[in-house]
Amino acid sequence: MNPELVDKITRKFPDVAHDISLDYNVFFAPKDDYLRLAEFLKSEPDLAFDHCSDLCGVDYLDYLEVVCHLYSYKLGHHLCLKARVTREEPEIGSLTSLWSTCNFHEREAWDLYGIVFTGHPDLRRILSDDDQPGHPYRKDVPLENDEEWLLRDEKTAEDYGLPLGWERSADA
Amino acid sequence: MPKLKTEEIQVNFGPQHPSMHGVLYLKVTLDGEVITAADPVIGYLHRSMEKIFENRTYAQCIAIIDRADYMSAYFNEMAFVSAVEKLMEVDVPLRAEYLRVILMELNRIQNHALLYGTLGMDLGAVTPVFYGQREREKIFDLFELAAGYRMHPNYFRVGGVKEDVPEEFLTGTAKFCDNFAGWLEEYNTLLTGNEIFRVRTRGVGKIDPTWAINAGITGPLLRASGFKWDLRKNDPYSIYDQFDFEVPVGTQGDAFDAFWIRMAEMEQSLRIVKQALSKLPDGPIKAKVPLNVRPPKGEAYARIESPRGESAVYIVSDGSNKPYRVKVRAPSFLHIGCLPDMLRGQLVADAIALVGVVDIVMGEVDR
């Protein structure tokens, strides 16, 4: 991407950090600027990011990150937009109104990482069961079938469809 | 004529239904025969693949990612491997690149041959599926010669391929290329020109390019809408800039165009395979990279043109021999997200044609 365009973005949004250590430009947006920056990237004629290639959540233990890869069919440049949210309050604006493809991406990020996208029209679980406890891709979720974690929200084993006495059979 | 309003009923398509291509569950609301709303329910094949990657070495990941889009395994491997190569800044030997291209394009033909068969079957023509399977079987034999496996080859490695192909693979591929043009003609005589098939697909599920771009539609469906875009041509990766091929584009954006694009792509893939075979250089097949790789700390995003659309892998590495996070961008997943909009206002019988032509593989959707 053209360095002048990078300048243009950082001048308009002084709080946005920029990183060029990768082979593409990364912009770290503060939570409040995230939606406005995305809108700017889409609507500005010499940026014209019309394709949202990917959006996902990443868990860095101290915080959660929303990573969004944008591409412009018109101008052929590529950019990565990132925003951080806390684990306690994982809320961020939804990009669905800008790119309708974000609908499924954001539902997936909510399902697997528990990131709440405010303004999303239909934020439901998508890949896991409706009664799945917690958000399974977070790093603090044990990889093995951990009884304590599974039952921490005081549901019984039967609530999760497990057969009676499954704890005992696991010991044997 | 005023529109007749009838009582709305809900019909469940799937998850066990022959035309739902796996385990897609589509809750469809009907007004008479017209679809007023559709809600896709997915996740029946969810294997937590991305979470499993976090606990496996990179070499093991390649074997698992084969199972994502199980109909075009080489493309999954390619997306993953090129992301790791970007991270490590590895230069892949030319012979390995050529072998990858040959196998990927054969895989594209195999995938589209399946679509040709199943789409015909969805619309009531039983014969095409046998023709499609006949050629797929030949391609699987070639895969077996190259990688040792038919569907889940686990053949690409970071920095190259597993081992060199035997001589029979090259002669077998050349023979396949000679015969395939004739078979393709058979395909077209059998189904493409068929009157009933045309009536069932022409004008069904029209896609507008502006909407398609916003909705994240990629690949053959986007090209069917008239937007000429192919990652191999417009943003070349690997060695695709060295081949001479065309990008077929549709004009009306309906189901027939989407089908026809697949038929034309098979022809172009064949051209690429032929060119790659004639230019295949000698030399090493793998860069000097250990099997148990430890990419430096960082992240990479690699996208490729798979038979279904833009397939991409995003890897975050923390410097260890296991990835910290892998995200697979599955084109089918996003195409399912577009189904409600595409199905609204269509007849219920056309839903079958549309789902068939979108070409969904649930392994990739649910991962």
XYZ file of C-alpha atoms in Angstrom:
539
model
C 0.000 0.000 0.000
C 1.138 3.487 -0.862
C 2.941 5.293 2.054
C 0.961 8.441 1.285
C -2.233 6.581 2.024
C -0.806 5.377 5.336
C -0.039 9.013 6.155
C -3.538 9.979 5.234
C -5.018 7.442 7.638
C -2.706 8.286 10.537
C -3.284 12.006 10.048
C -7.035 11.582 10.145
C -6.883 9.182 13.105
C -3.936 10.209 15.319
C -4.720 7.516 17.911
C -4.356 4.713 15.410
C -1.015 2.917 15.641
C 0.616 1.641 12.469
C 2.913 -1.322 12.018
C 4.832 -2.297 8.868
C 6.901 -5.150 10.241
C 4.789 -7.579 8.208
C 4.398 -7.783 4.470
C 1.160 -5.871 4.815
C 0.123 -2.784 6.749
C -1.427 -3.290 10.166
C -3.461 -0.620 11.890
C -4.268 -0.898 15.589
C -7.429 1.042 16.228
C -8.583 2.037 19.716
C -11.982 0.625 20.472
C -13.758 3.947 19.894
C -12.072 4.618 16.565
C -12.532 1.105 15.168
C -15.910 1.613 13.541
C -15.148 5.119 12.272
C -11.844 3.982 10.791
C -13.499 1.039 9.039
C -16.108 3.364 7.599
C -13.360 5.744 6.431
C -11.440 2.885 4.797
C -14.503 1.791 2.889
C -15.877 5.127 1.772
C -12.707 7.085 0.915
C -12.264 6.883 -2.887
C -8.487 6.424 -2.873
C -8.678 3.700 -0.216
C -11.868 1.941 -1.367
C -11.646 -1.246 0.670
C -14.665 -2.997 -0.785
C -13.832 -6.573 0.203
C -13.690 -7.826 3.777
C -11.671 -10.967 3.333
C -11.579 -12.224 6.873
C -12.481 -11.277 10.420
C -11.548 -13.343 13.428
C -10.827 -13.197 17.118
C -7.499 -14.023 18.722
C -6.980 -14.618 22.434
C -3.746 -13.161 23.831
C -4.628 -14.023 27.468
C -4.326 -10.379 28.633
C -6.771 -9.168 26.042
C -8.743 -10.326 23.023
C -8.038 -9.025 19.564
C -10.325 -8.607 16.581
C -8.338 -9.047 13.359
C -9.913 -7.926 10.118
C -8.283 -8.361 6.702
C -9.480 -5.929 4.072
C -8.791 -5.819 0.373
C -9.639 -3.404 -2.388
C -10.696 -4.989 -5.656
C -10.564 -1.594 -7.296
C -7.067 -0.550 -6.259
C -5.523 -3.910 -5.381
C -4.170 -3.170 -1.918
C -4.448 -5.074 1.280
C -4.674 -3.981 4.898
C -5.152 -5.512 8.308
C -7.274 -3.736 10.894
C -6.937 -4.716 14.528
C -8.679 -3.710 17.705
C -8.230 -4.871 21.267
C -10.930 -5.557 23.819
C -10.594 -6.609 27.444
C -11.585 -10.080 28.573
C -13.975 -8.612 31.160
C -15.779 -6.354 28.719
C -15.317 -7.788 25.243
C -17.509 -5.331 23.380
C -16.851 -3.701 20.040
C -18.883 -2.214 17.207
C -20.113 -4.457 14.426
C -18.943 -4.054 10.831
C -22.006 -5.818 9.411
C -23.554 -2.570 8.215
C -20.424 -1.873 6.124
C -19.699 -5.350 4.759
C -22.588 -7.783 5.046
C -20.118 -10.676 4.911
C -19.105 -9.757 8.488
C -22.414 -11.164 9.684
C -21.108 -14.764 9.728
C -17.562 -13.801 10.689
C -18.769 -11.931 13.745
C -21.171 -14.651 14.754
C -18.230 -17.037 14.668
C -16.029 -14.707 16.721
C -18.830 -14.359 19.278
C -19.393 -18.089 19.421
C -15.750 -19.102 19.760
C -14.201 -16.117 21.575
C -17.137 -14.404 23.229
C -16.557 -11.041 21.596
C -19.803 -9.040 21.631
C -20.382 -7.024 18.479
C -22.782 -4.230 19.311
C -25.155 -3.436 16.489
C -24.979 -6.906 14.980
C -28.431 -7.866 13.705
C -28.387 -11.512 14.732
C -25.661 -12.422 17.212
C -26.265 -16.123 17.845
C -23.969 -19.090 18.228
C -23.080 -20.531 14.863
C -20.715 -23.489 15.039
C -21.186 -24.840 18.551
C -24.352 -25.945 20.300
C -26.758 -23.397 21.716
C -26.120 -24.738 25.222
C -22.351 -24.874 24.888
C -20.780 -23.548 28.104
C -18.333 -20.674 27.672
C -16.503 -19.805 24.509
C -14.464 -22.815 23.449
C -11.525 -21.266 21.567
C -10.365 -19.068 24.431
C -6.973 -20.056 25.721
C -8.182 -20.713 29.264
C -10.517 -23.461 28.107
C -8.856 -26.801 28.828
C -8.128 -29.009 25.854
C -9.057 -32.168 27.716
C -12.533 -32.888 29.044
C -12.191 -31.015 32.337
C -14.996 -31.762 34.757
C -14.491 -28.722 36.938
C -14.583 -26.351 34.011
C -17.519 -28.071 32.403
C -19.634 -27.909 35.556
C -18.565 -24.487 36.799
C -21.830 -22.807 35.872
C -23.656 -25.245 38.187
C -25.398 -27.171 35.499
C -25.475 -30.903 35.980
C -23.861 -33.408 33.694
C -27.271 -34.350 32.319
C -27.866 -30.770 31.247
C -25.031 -31.212 28.811
C -26.381 -34.530 27.576
C -23.731 -36.601 29.301
C -24.815 -40.045 30.535
C -25.359 -40.564 34.252
C -22.256 -41.666 36.074
C -19.875 -40.487 33.383
C -17.472 -39.136 36.036
C -17.061 -42.560 37.578
C -16.535 -44.355 34.307
C -13.796 -41.858 33.477
C -11.926 -42.837 36.658
C -12.119 -46.547 36.006
C -52.528 -10.291 -11.370
C -52.652 -9.654 -7.600
C -50.330 -11.860 -5.632
C -52.136 -14.663 -3.858
C -51.271 -14.822 -0.186
C -51.386 -18.213 1.455
C -50.582 -19.516 4.886
C -46.864 -19.602 5.581
C -45.347 -22.957 6.345
C -41.892 -23.916 7.500
C -40.016 -26.666 5.720
C -36.856 -28.258 7.010
C -34.202 -29.116 4.456
C -31.675 -31.460 5.936
C -29.488 -32.031 7.828
C -30.030 -35.469 6.323
C -31.146 -34.757 2.799
C -29.495 -35.967 -0.388
C -29.430 -32.550 -2.018
C -27.952 -30.715 0.965
C -24.420 -31.900 0.174
C -23.459 -33.037 3.613
C -25.111 -31.846 6.774
C -26.494 -28.430 5.951
C -29.759 -27.725 7.726
C -31.851 -25.082 6.021
C -35.008 -23.821 7.733
C -37.098 -22.479 4.902
C -40.296 -20.477 5.291
C -42.647 -20.859 2.351
C -45.517 -18.798 1.082
C -47.079 -21.203 -1.345
C -44.085 -22.275 -3.376
C -42.105 -19.078 -2.875
C -39.380 -18.887 -0.271
C -39.869 -15.902 2.014
C -37.082 -16.605 4.486
C -34.283 -19.100 4.955
C -32.107 -19.721 7.971
C -29.070 -21.961 7.551
C -28.088 -23.942 10.642
C -24.531 -25.216 10.543
C -22.076 -26.811 12.916
C -22.994 -30.472 12.571
C -19.494 -31.257 11.325
C -17.637 -28.924 13.680
C -14.403 -30.607 14.750
C -12.748 -27.575 16.372
C -10.023 -27.848 13.789
C -8.553 -24.425 14.558
C -8.321 -25.268 18.251
C -6.709 -28.625 17.488
C -4.011 -26.843 15.457
C -2.931 -24.925 18.547
C -1.834 -28.169 20.113
C -0.137 -29.751 17.077
C 3.142 -29.146 15.289
C 3.062 -27.517 11.868
C 3.743 -30.818 10.107
C 0.789 -32.417 11.875
C -1.422 -29.465 10.968
C -0.984 -30.188 7.265
C -2.512 -33.632 7.717
C -5.461 -32.181 9.629
C -6.176 -29.265 7.306
C -6.649 -31.793 4.475
C -9.953 -32.624 6.144
C -11.262 -29.060 6.046
C -12.362 -28.925 2.424
C -12.160 -32.634 1.842
C -12.965 -32.364 -1.859
C -9.966 -30.174 -2.646
C -7.364 -31.083 -0.082
C -4.395 -29.731 -2.015
C -5.781 -26.225 -1.819
C -6.104 -26.358 1.953
C -2.532 -27.522 2.194
C -1.363 -24.833 -0.189
C -3.031 -22.039 1.790
C -1.577 -23.286 5.050
C 1.875 -23.993 3.686
C 2.180 -20.653 1.920
C 1.211 -18.820 5.111
C 3.994 -20.608 6.991
C 6.403 -19.937 4.126
C 5.544 -16.254 4.292
C 6.308 -16.290 8.004
C 9.641 -18.043 7.527
C 10.511 -16.308 4.262
C 11.327 -19.579 2.520
C 12.010 -19.723 -1.202
C 10.358 -22.790 -2.662
C 12.325 -24.627 -5.401
C 10.865 -24.266 -8.847
C 10.211 -27.965 -9.383
C 8.175 -28.101 -6.184
C 6.117 -25.105 -7.340
C 5.400 -26.800 -10.648
C 4.402 -30.055 -8.968
C 2.111 -28.103 -6.661
C 0.458 -26.331 -9.568
C -0.053 -29.572 -11.498
C -1.639 -31.262 -8.502
C -3.786 -28.267 -7.607
C -5.153 -27.857 -11.101
C -5.873 -31.590 -11.349
C -7.663 -31.193 -8.047
C -9.711 -28.322 -9.464
C -10.797 -30.512 -12.387
C -11.668 -33.288 -9.958
C -13.728 -30.903 -7.831
C -15.632 -29.417 -10.738
C -16.272 -32.876 -12.192
C -17.986 -33.749 -8.934
C -20.072 -30.585 -9.064
C -21.049 -31.419 -12.615
C -22.275 -34.822 -11.510
C -24.064 -33.833 -8.334
C -25.733 -30.774 -9.806
C -27.114 -32.940 -12.574
C -28.313 -35.447 -10.033
C -29.943 -32.742 -7.889
C -31.939 -31.662 -10.914
C -33.013 -35.166 -11.840
C -30.371 -36.235 -14.359
C -28.844 -39.397 -12.951
C -26.308 -40.136 -15.685
C -23.870 -37.183 -15.320
C -22.703 -38.322 -11.919
C -21.297 -41.509 -13.445
C -19.404 -39.545 -16.074
C -18.047 -37.181 -13.453
C -16.956 -40.009 -11.191
C -15.204 -41.762 -14.081
C -12.749 -38.879 -14.505
C -12.423 -38.255 -10.796
C -11.353 -41.851 -10.359
C -8.573 -41.338 -12.909
C -7.389 -38.212 -11.118
C -7.448 -40.009 -7.773
C -5.237 -42.684 -9.306
C -2.772 -39.962 -10.265
C -2.910 -38.528 -6.743
C -2.191 -41.968 -5.385
C 0.896 -42.208 -7.582
C 2.156 -38.818 -6.426
C 1.288 -38.741 -2.751
C 0.266 -42.265 -1.853
C -3.239 -41.188 -0.880
C -6.308 -40.447 -2.900
C -8.287 -37.788 -1.100
C -6.222 -36.598 1.856
C -2.741 -36.604 0.387
C -0.685 -34.791 3.070
C 1.798 -34.081 0.302
C 2.813 -30.428 0.516
C 5.483 -29.485 3.013
C 6.756 -26.168 4.257
C 9.324 -25.310 1.594
C 8.338 -27.870 -1.021
C 6.640 -31.230 -1.380
C 7.055 -34.540 0.432
C 8.883 -36.472 -2.275
C 9.422 -36.439 -6.004
C 6.732 -37.887 -8.244
C 7.377 -41.165 -10.061
C 7.753 -41.268 -13.829
C 4.360 -42.965 -14.196
C 2.691 -39.920 -12.686
C 4.034 -37.656 -15.414
C 3.155 -40.048 -18.254
C -0.229 -40.732 -16.652
C -0.990 -37.014 -16.352
C 0.016 -36.421 -19.976
C -2.288 -39.233 -21.059
C -5.094 -37.832 -18.931
C -4.646 -34.410 -20.535
C -4.893 -35.898 -24.006
C -8.126 -37.678 -23.215
C -9.836 -35.112 -21.057
C -10.766 -32.683 -23.827
C -12.931 -35.422 -25.371
C -14.528 -36.207 -22.040
C -15.304 -32.551 -21.476
C -17.129 -32.512 -24.779
C -19.173 -35.478 -23.568
C -20.044 -33.520 -20.415
C -21.276 -30.609 -22.439
C -23.338 -32.728 -24.812
C -24.895 -34.579 -21.938
C -25.852 -31.752 -19.594
C -24.883 -28.241 -20.659
C -27.017 -28.304 -23.778
C -29.860 -30.176 -22.125
C -33.144 -28.297 -22.492
C -34.561 -29.263 -19.095
C -31.325 -28.446 -17.341
C -31.199 -25.017 -18.936
C -34.765 -24.227 -17.970
C -34.109 -25.309 -14.401
C -31.002 -23.121 -14.023
C -31.403 -20.114 -16.345
C -32.478 -17.015 -14.434
C -32.370 -18.768 -11.080
C -30.735 -16.929 -8.185
C -29.337 -13.977 -10.040
C -26.357 -12.344 -8.372
C -25.517 -8.702 -8.705
C -21.730 -8.063 -8.614
C -21.909 -5.086 -6.242
C -23.954 -7.062 -3.776
C -21.734 -10.118 -4.241
C -18.562 -8.199 -3.372
C -20.142 -6.715 -0.267
C -21.497 -10.097 0.804
C -18.078 -11.730 0.490
C -18.889 -13.971 -2.452
C -15.698 -15.077 -4.210
C -14.573 -17.536 -6.828
C -16.767 -18.954 -9.595
C -19.924 -17.381 -8.168
C -18.409 -13.902 -8.264
C -17.145 -14.470 -11.791
C -20.578 -15.716 -12.821
C -21.999 -12.348 -11.790
C -19.802 -10.692 -14.398
C -16.975 -9.467 -12.189
C -13.706 -10.635 -13.716
C -11.541 -11.498 -10.777
C -9.261 -14.446 -10.226
C -6.528 -14.417 -7.612
C -4.326 -16.480 -9.921
C -4.487 -13.698 -12.472
C -5.030 -10.481 -10.518
C -2.926 -11.123 -7.419
C -0.688 -14.020 -8.502
C 0.768 -16.329 -5.903
C 3.118 -19.285 -6.417
C 4.066 -19.349 -10.129
C 0.703 -18.659 -11.694
C 2.025 -15.585 -13.483
C 4.059 -17.893 -15.745
C 1.057 -19.603 -17.299
C -1.171 -18.570 -20.096
C -4.829 -19.087 -19.259
C -8.085 -17.261 -19.362
C -10.583 -16.293 -16.695
C -14.098 -17.223 -17.776
C -16.746 -14.669 -16.820
C -20.526 -14.973 -16.801
C -22.945 -12.409 -18.073
C -26.193 -12.935 -16.175
C -25.078 -14.109 -12.746
C -27.607 -16.920 -12.589
C -27.181 -20.576 -11.674
C -26.495 -21.604 -15.251
C -23.639 -19.112 -15.557
C -22.165 -20.370 -12.302
C -22.345 -23.901 -13.692
C -20.910 -22.909 -17.043
C -17.966 -21.132 -15.358
C -17.023 -24.464 -13.787
C -17.056 -26.202 -17.159
C -14.910 -23.464 -18.695
C -12.535 -23.534 -15.730
C -11.895 -27.228 -16.208
C -10.713 -26.420 -19.709
C -8.404 -23.674 -18.420
C -7.059 -25.887 -15.650
C -6.244 -28.451 -18.286
C -4.294 -25.819 -20.199
C -2.295 -24.956 -17.086
C -1.533 -28.629 -16.386
C -0.337 -29.124 -19.961
C 1.933 -26.066 -19.817
C 3.305 -27.051 -16.420
C 4.028 -30.584 -17.632
C 5.957 -29.355 -20.660
C 7.946 -26.816 -18.614
C 8.545 -28.974 -15.517
C 12.161 -28.286 -14.503
C 14.567 -30.656 -12.773
C 16.063 -29.863 -9.430
C 15.375 -30.146 -5.712
C 11.812 -30.576 -4.515
C 12.195 -29.083 -1.061
C 14.036 -26.126 0.400
C 16.357 -26.779 3.316
C 13.692 -26.637 5.987
C 13.360 -29.134 8.839
C 10.139 -31.099 9.131
C 9.546 -29.727 12.624
C 9.570 -26.025 11.748
C 9.730 -23.160 14.234
C 8.619 -20.021 12.405
C 9.718 -16.719 13.969
C 7.288 -14.737 16.069
C 4.803 -12.924 13.895
C 1.804 -13.480 11.717
C 0.968 -14.100 8.098
C -2.083 -14.144 5.893
C -2.043 -16.130 2.657
C -4.944 -16.457 0.268
C -5.325 -18.653 -2.780
C -7.964 -19.310 -5.395
C -9.574 -22.601 -4.456
C -12.310 -24.183 -6.619
C -14.896 -22.672 -4.279
C -13.490 -19.195 -3.970
C -10.942 -17.302 -1.976
C -9.461 -19.669 0.547
C -7.113 -18.151 3.084
C -5.194 -19.032 6.203
C -4.177 -16.598 8.927
C -1.428 -17.834 11.236
C -0.150 -16.240 14.421
C 3.139 -17.725 15.564
C 4.695 -17.292 18.999
C 8.041 -18.740 17.911
C 7.384 -22.289 19.089
C 6.817 -25.358 16.907
C 3.048 -25.063 17.327
C 0.921 -22.266 15.879
C -0.589 -19.862 18.412
C -3.695 -19.304 16.331
C -4.830 -20.503 12.924
C -7.868 -19.076 11.187
C -9.115 -20.718 8.031
C -11.143 -18.498 5.737
C -13.567 -20.925 4.166
C -15.380 -19.616 1.076
C -18.289 -22.053 1.527
C -18.868 -20.714 5.040
C -19.456 -17.233 3.685
C -21.487 -18.464 0.736
C -23.858 -20.141 3.187
C -24.160 -16.756 4.863
C -25.373 -15.366 1.537
C -27.924 -18.150 0.953
C -30.806 -16.426 2.815
C -30.542 -13.406 0.522
C -30.088 -15.532 -2.578
C -33.033 -17.799 -1.777
C -35.559 -15.097 -0.886
C -38.200 -14.889 -3.599
C -37.122 -18.098 -5.341
C -39.280 -21.155 -5.838
C -38.671 -24.009 -3.457
C -37.610 -26.317 -6.292
C -34.995 -23.773 -7.344
C -33.477 -23.869 -3.867
C -32.073 -27.284 -4.762
C -30.445 -25.912 -7.917
C -29.042 -22.940 -6.034
C -27.584 -24.910 -3.141
C -26.131 -27.307 -5.695
C -24.496 -24.615 -7.757
C -23.064 -22.740 -4.770
C -20.986 -25.884 -4.260
C -20.841 -26.287 -0.510
C -18.521 -28.640 1.291
C -19.573 -28.896 4.911
C -16.156 -30.002 6.098
C -14.890 -26.573 5.203
C -17.923 -24.727 6.534
C -17.819 -26.232 10.005
C -14.094 -26.919 10.185
